């Protein structure tokens, strides 16, 4: 069955397009994607005009303190802060905030105690990446290789959480859009015969969102290099900061204050462990 077989709704294409065009969610998403790709394109132009390695991996070491600070904040305050942490507070209470208190030590140590020293060593040695710094500082190619393998290994776990979080948010943003539903149906049919997907094949909307999210991230990262990553992080950091400043007081006003919200959360029941009893009427083979 072709893709067009799925695109035969009772309404016309014009009505479907008009509905999607007027959707705020789709509009914001499209604007965001366009902005990210424009930043990547501008960054790629600077790569061609400067030393490739120094510009692609380090942004020519000329991006400034505030850009790096927002990049660090946007990278740290990602899926775990906006998805995982609220769910943990709901399940375990405000005591989980102690985790955030401890996590604040990480940027202080990384930026104040290690960052300046690592930057000095990298400039003196002409190092590009962290494995390069360790390799050149201790004159050990083996140490640089081990550092590279450790970074790749541990980043896999971090990226799995980020990509899953991005897919979940994107799916929840677009799940009521008719065009997204149509695309999900077609995509589900296209991947139905792929055994390696397992149970995930039954979630075409999630997989489609994951594919779009992954492609956008990979394109702007690989095409624009470090400068594109930093400036997209700056944009995202400003979005997150403004979102928190706007939504936090509105949320507190909507629930009637922090005290009432805490009491309501205490009365809510997080997911319970249940006893499931199965009755078998005939002996199973």
Short mmCIF file of C-alpha atoms in Angstrom, two decimals:
data_model
loop_
_atom_site.label_atom_id
_atom_site.label_comp_id
_atom_site.label_asym_id
_atom_site.label_seq_id
_atom_site.Cartn_x
_atom_site.Cartn_y
_atom_site.Cartn_z
CA UNK A 1 0.00 0.00 0.00
CA UNK A 2 1.36 3.39 -0.94
CA UNK A 3 1.60 6.48 1.19
CA UNK A 4 -1.22 8.12 -0.73
CA UNK A 5 -3.63 5.34 0.25
CA UNK A 6 -3.49 6.64 3.80
CA UNK A 7 -4.10 10.21 2.81
CA UNK A 8 -7.76 9.95 1.84
CA UNK A 9 -9.59 11.68 4.72
CA UNK A 10 -13.14 12.87 4.34
CA UNK A 11 -12.01 16.49 4.42
CA UNK A 12 -10.01 17.94 1.58
CA UNK A 13 -6.28 18.57 1.65
CA UNK A 14 -6.96 22.28 1.72
CA UNK A 15 -8.95 22.01 4.93
CA UNK A 16 -6.28 19.84 6.51
CA UNK A 17 -3.54 22.27 5.52
CA UNK A 18 -5.56 25.22 6.78
CA UNK A 19 -6.10 23.52 10.12
CA UNK A 20 -2.40 22.76 10.48
CA UNK A 21 -1.43 26.27 9.44
CA UNK A 22 -3.57 27.80 12.15
CA UNK A 23 -2.25 25.45 14.80
CA UNK A 24 -0.05 27.22 17.30
CA UNK A 25 1.85 24.05 18.16
CA UNK A 26 2.81 23.33 14.56
CA UNK A 27 3.69 26.97 13.95
CA UNK A 28 6.02 27.17 16.95
CA UNK A 29 7.65 23.87 16.03
CA UNK A 30 8.28 24.95 12.43
CA UNK A 31 9.71 28.31 13.54
CA UNK A 32 12.02 26.54 15.96
CA UNK A 33 13.28 24.08 13.32
CA UNK A 34 13.86 26.87 10.81
CA UNK A 35 15.78 28.92 13.39
CA UNK A 36 18.00 25.96 14.27
CA UNK A 37 18.78 25.21 10.62
CA UNK A 38 19.53 28.88 9.89
CA UNK A 39 22.01 28.95 12.77
CA UNK A 40 23.66 25.80 11.41
CA UNK A 41 23.89 27.36 7.94
CA UNK A 42 25.48 30.56 9.25
CA UNK A 43 27.94 28.53 11.32
CA UNK A 44 28.93 26.43 8.32
CA UNK A 45 29.81 29.60 6.40
CA UNK A 46 32.25 30.58 9.16
CA UNK A 47 33.82 27.11 9.05
CA UNK A 48 34.72 27.60 5.39
CA UNK A 49 36.35 30.96 6.10
CA UNK A 50 38.57 29.84 9.01
CA UNK A 51 40.79 27.00 10.13
CA UNK A 52 38.55 23.93 9.94
CA UNK A 53 39.56 21.99 13.08
CA UNK A 54 39.81 25.03 15.33
CA UNK A 55 36.48 26.46 14.11
CA UNK A 56 34.49 23.23 13.78
CA UNK A 57 35.38 21.81 17.20
CA UNK A 58 36.05 24.99 19.23
CA UNK A 59 34.35 27.88 17.45
CA UNK A 60 37.79 29.50 17.13
CA UNK A 61 37.79 29.88 20.95
CA UNK A 62 35.95 33.19 20.49
CA UNK A 63 32.35 32.59 21.55
CA UNK A 64 32.47 34.49 24.83
CA UNK A 65 31.71 33.81 28.46
CA UNK A 66 27.92 34.30 28.35
CA UNK A 67 27.50 32.02 25.35
CA UNK A 68 29.39 29.24 27.12
CA UNK A 69 27.49 29.83 30.35
CA UNK A 70 24.13 29.52 28.58
CA UNK A 71 25.40 26.48 26.69
CA UNK A 72 26.43 24.81 29.93
CA UNK A 73 23.08 25.66 31.54
CA UNK A 74 21.04 24.49 28.55
CA UNK A 75 23.00 21.24 28.37
CA UNK A 76 22.62 20.58 32.09
CA UNK A 77 18.96 21.64 32.33
CA UNK A 78 17.70 19.28 29.69
CA UNK A 79 15.38 16.29 29.68
CA UNK A 80 16.24 15.30 33.23
CA UNK A 81 15.37 18.72 34.63
CA UNK A 82 12.16 19.32 32.68
CA UNK A 83 10.80 15.76 32.49
CA UNK A 84 12.53 13.47 34.98
CA UNK A 85 12.80 15.83 37.95
CA UNK A 86 9.09 16.87 38.03
CA UNK A 87 8.02 13.23 37.83
CA UNK A 88 10.37 12.32 40.69
CA UNK A 89 8.96 15.16 42.81
CA UNK A 90 5.45 13.89 42.10
CA UNK A 91 6.40 10.34 43.11
CA UNK A 92 8.69 11.05 46.08
CA UNK A 93 7.96 14.61 47.27
CA UNK A 94 10.05 17.74 47.62
CA UNK A 95 12.92 15.84 49.23
CA UNK A 96 14.10 15.16 45.69
CA UNK A 97 15.05 18.86 45.52
CA UNK A 98 18.14 17.91 47.52
CA UNK A 99 19.35 16.21 44.35
CA UNK A 100 19.19 19.55 42.54
CA UNK A 101 21.07 21.15 45.44
CA UNK A 102 23.84 18.60 45.07
CA UNK A 103 23.87 18.88 41.31
CA UNK A 104 24.60 22.61 41.54
CA UNK A 105 28.09 21.68 42.74
CA UNK A 106 28.88 20.23 39.30
CA UNK A 107 29.08 23.53 37.35
CA UNK A 108 30.91 25.22 40.23
CA UNK A 109 33.61 22.55 40.23
CA UNK A 110 33.73 22.20 36.45
CA UNK A 111 33.87 25.90 35.62
CA UNK A 112 35.66 27.41 38.62
CA UNK A 113 38.20 24.73 39.51
CA UNK A 114 38.79 22.78 36.30
CA UNK A 115 37.67 24.93 33.38
CA UNK A 116 40.32 27.65 33.51
CA UNK A 117 43.16 25.19 34.06
CA UNK A 118 42.03 22.92 31.23
CA UNK A 119 41.71 25.92 28.92
CA UNK A 120 45.26 27.03 29.72
CA UNK A 121 46.68 23.57 29.05
CA UNK A 122 44.70 23.24 25.81
CA UNK A 123 45.97 26.59 24.52
CA UNK A 124 49.57 25.81 25.39
CA UNK A 125 49.45 22.37 23.78
CA UNK A 126 47.16 23.27 20.88
CA UNK A 127 44.71 20.56 21.97
CA UNK A 128 41.25 20.37 20.43
CA UNK A 129 39.25 17.86 22.49
CA UNK A 130 39.40 16.62 26.08
CA UNK A 131 41.13 13.35 25.05
CA UNK A 132 43.70 15.53 23.25
CA UNK A 133 44.31 17.48 26.47
CA UNK A 134 44.87 14.33 28.50
CA UNK A 135 47.02 12.74 25.80
CA UNK A 136 49.24 15.80 25.41
CA UNK A 137 49.42 16.63 29.11
CA UNK A 138 50.59 13.16 30.14
CA UNK A 139 52.23 12.27 26.82
CA UNK A 140 50.19 9.07 26.61
CA UNK A 141 48.28 8.10 23.45
CA UNK A 142 46.77 5.19 25.39
CA UNK A 143 45.25 7.59 27.94
CA UNK A 144 43.72 9.63 25.11
CA UNK A 145 42.19 6.52 23.57
CA UNK A 146 40.77 5.35 26.90
CA UNK A 147 39.32 8.83 27.53
CA UNK A 148 37.65 8.79 24.10
CA UNK A 149 36.10 5.37 24.71
CA UNK A 150 34.83 6.41 28.16
CA UNK A 151 33.26 9.60 26.77
CA UNK A 152 31.52 7.70 23.98
CA UNK A 153 30.32 4.99 26.38
CA UNK A 154 28.82 7.29 28.99
CA UNK A 155 27.42 9.75 26.45
CA UNK A 156 25.32 6.94 24.99
CA UNK A 157 23.26 6.76 28.19
CA UNK A 158 22.89 10.53 28.33
CA UNK A 159 21.83 10.80 24.69
CA UNK A 160 19.30 7.96 24.96
CA UNK A 161 17.49 9.92 27.69
CA UNK A 162 17.66 13.19 25.73
CA UNK A 163 16.39 11.70 22.49
CA UNK A 164 13.60 9.86 24.27
CA UNK A 165 12.60 13.01 26.14
CA UNK A 166 12.60 15.05 22.93
CA UNK A 167 10.46 12.44 21.20
CA UNK A 168 7.93 12.30 24.05
CA UNK A 169 7.60 16.10 24.13
CA UNK A 170 7.29 16.34 20.36
CA UNK A 171 4.64 13.61 20.27
CA UNK A 172 2.60 15.28 23.01
CA UNK A 173 2.89 18.59 21.16
CA UNK A 174 1.62 17.23 17.84
CA UNK A 175 -0.60 14.30 18.84
CA UNK A 176 -3.87 16.18 18.20
CA UNK A 177 -2.81 17.39 14.76
CA UNK A 178 -4.59 15.56 11.90
CA UNK A 179 -1.53 15.76 9.65
CA UNK A 180 0.65 14.18 12.33
CA UNK A 181 -1.91 11.41 12.84
CA UNK A 182 -1.97 10.70 9.11
CA UNK A 183 1.82 10.58 8.94
CA UNK A 184 1.93 8.30 11.99
CA UNK A 185 -0.48 5.86 10.34
CA UNK A 186 1.59 5.75 7.18
CA UNK A 187 4.84 5.42 9.14
CA UNK A 188 3.37 2.61 11.25
CA UNK A 189 2.49 0.69 8.10
CA UNK A 190 5.97 1.31 6.65
CA UNK A 191 7.78 -0.14 9.68
CA UNK A 192 5.33 -2.95 10.46
CA UNK A 193 7.55 -5.56 8.82
CA UNK A 194 10.74 -4.67 10.72
CA UNK A 195 11.24 -7.33 13.42
CA UNK A 196 14.16 -5.58 15.14
CA UNK A 197 11.85 -2.79 16.36
CA UNK A 198 9.93 -5.17 18.61
CA UNK A 199 7.20 -3.53 20.69
CA UNK A 200 8.28 -0.09 19.48
CA UNK A 201 6.68 -0.87 16.11
CA UNK A 202 3.32 -0.42 17.85
CA UNK A 203 4.17 3.21 18.66
CA UNK A 204 4.53 4.84 15.24
CA UNK A 205 3.86 8.35 16.57
CA UNK A 206 6.67 8.04 19.08
CA UNK A 207 9.09 6.59 16.51
CA UNK A 208 8.22 9.27 13.96
CA UNK A 209 8.84 12.01 16.55
CA UNK A 210 12.11 10.34 17.51
CA UNK A 211 13.21 10.21 13.87
CA UNK A 212 12.43 13.88 13.25
CA UNK A 213 14.07 14.99 16.49
CA UNK A 214 17.19 12.90 15.85
CA UNK A 215 17.55 14.09 12.25
CA UNK A 216 17.31 17.76 13.21
CA UNK A 217 19.87 17.40 16.00
CA UNK A 218 22.30 15.40 13.87
CA UNK A 219 21.99 17.80 10.91
CA UNK A 220 22.65 21.03 12.78
CA UNK A 221 25.40 19.45 14.91
CA UNK A 222 27.28 17.81 12.03
CA UNK A 223 26.74 20.65 9.56
CA UNK A 224 27.34 23.65 11.79
CA UNK A 225 29.90 22.28 14.22
CA UNK A 226 30.56 23.58 17.72
CA UNK A 227 29.48 27.12 16.95
CA UNK A 228 26.05 25.90 15.82
CA UNK A 229 25.73 23.82 18.99
CA UNK A 230 26.61 26.78 21.20
CA UNK A 231 24.26 29.27 19.55
CA UNK A 232 21.36 26.81 19.41
CA UNK A 233 21.99 26.15 23.11
CA UNK A 234 21.93 29.90 23.74
CA UNK A 235 18.59 30.13 21.96
CA UNK A 236 17.22 27.14 23.85
CA UNK A 237 18.58 28.46 27.15
CA UNK A 238 16.74 31.75 26.63
CA UNK A 239 13.57 29.83 25.73
CA UNK A 240 13.83 27.70 28.85
CA UNK A 241 14.59 30.70 31.07
CA UNK A 242 11.68 32.76 29.72
CA UNK A 243 9.40 29.71 29.88
CA UNK A 244 10.19 29.13 33.55
CA UNK A 245 9.81 32.82 34.42
CA UNK A 246 6.41 32.94 32.69
CA UNK A 247 4.96 29.54 33.54
CA UNK A 248 6.08 29.29 37.18
CA UNK A 249 4.02 32.23 38.51
CA UNK A 250 1.08 31.25 36.27
CA UNK A 251 1.23 27.68 37.59
CA UNK A 252 1.40 28.80 41.22
CA UNK A 253 -1.56 31.12 40.64
CA UNK A 254 -3.54 28.36 38.92
CA UNK A 255 -3.07 25.82 41.75
CA UNK A 256 -3.59 28.36 44.54
CA UNK A 257 -0.05 28.66 45.81
CA UNK A 258 2.84 26.36 46.67
CA UNK A 259 1.35 25.28 50.01
CA UNK A 260 -1.89 24.10 48.42
CA UNK A 261 0.00 22.41 45.60
CA UNK A 262 2.09 20.49 48.14
CA UNK A 263 -1.00 19.36 50.07
CA UNK A 264 -2.70 18.27 46.85
CA UNK A 265 0.37 16.31 45.80
CA UNK A 266 0.45 14.60 49.19
CA UNK A 267 -3.13 13.43 48.66
CA UNK A 268 -2.40 12.19 45.16
CA UNK A 269 -1.40 8.59 44.79
CA UNK A 270 1.61 7.90 42.62
CA UNK A 271 1.56 4.63 40.67
CA UNK A 272 0.80 1.82 43.11
CA UNK A 273 2.02 -1.75 43.28
CA UNK A 274 -1.01 -3.95 42.72
CA UNK A 275 -1.72 -7.63 43.27
CA UNK A 276 -2.87 -9.27 40.04
CA UNK A 277 -4.52 -12.66 40.43
CA UNK A 278 -5.14 -14.81 37.37
CA UNK A 279 -7.60 -17.70 37.38
CA UNK A 280 -6.98 -20.50 34.91
CA UNK A 281 -10.06 -22.55 34.05
CA UNK A 282 -8.16 -25.18 32.08
CA UNK A 283 -4.65 -26.55 32.46
CA UNK A 284 -2.25 -24.75 30.20
CA UNK A 285 -0.12 -26.63 27.69
#
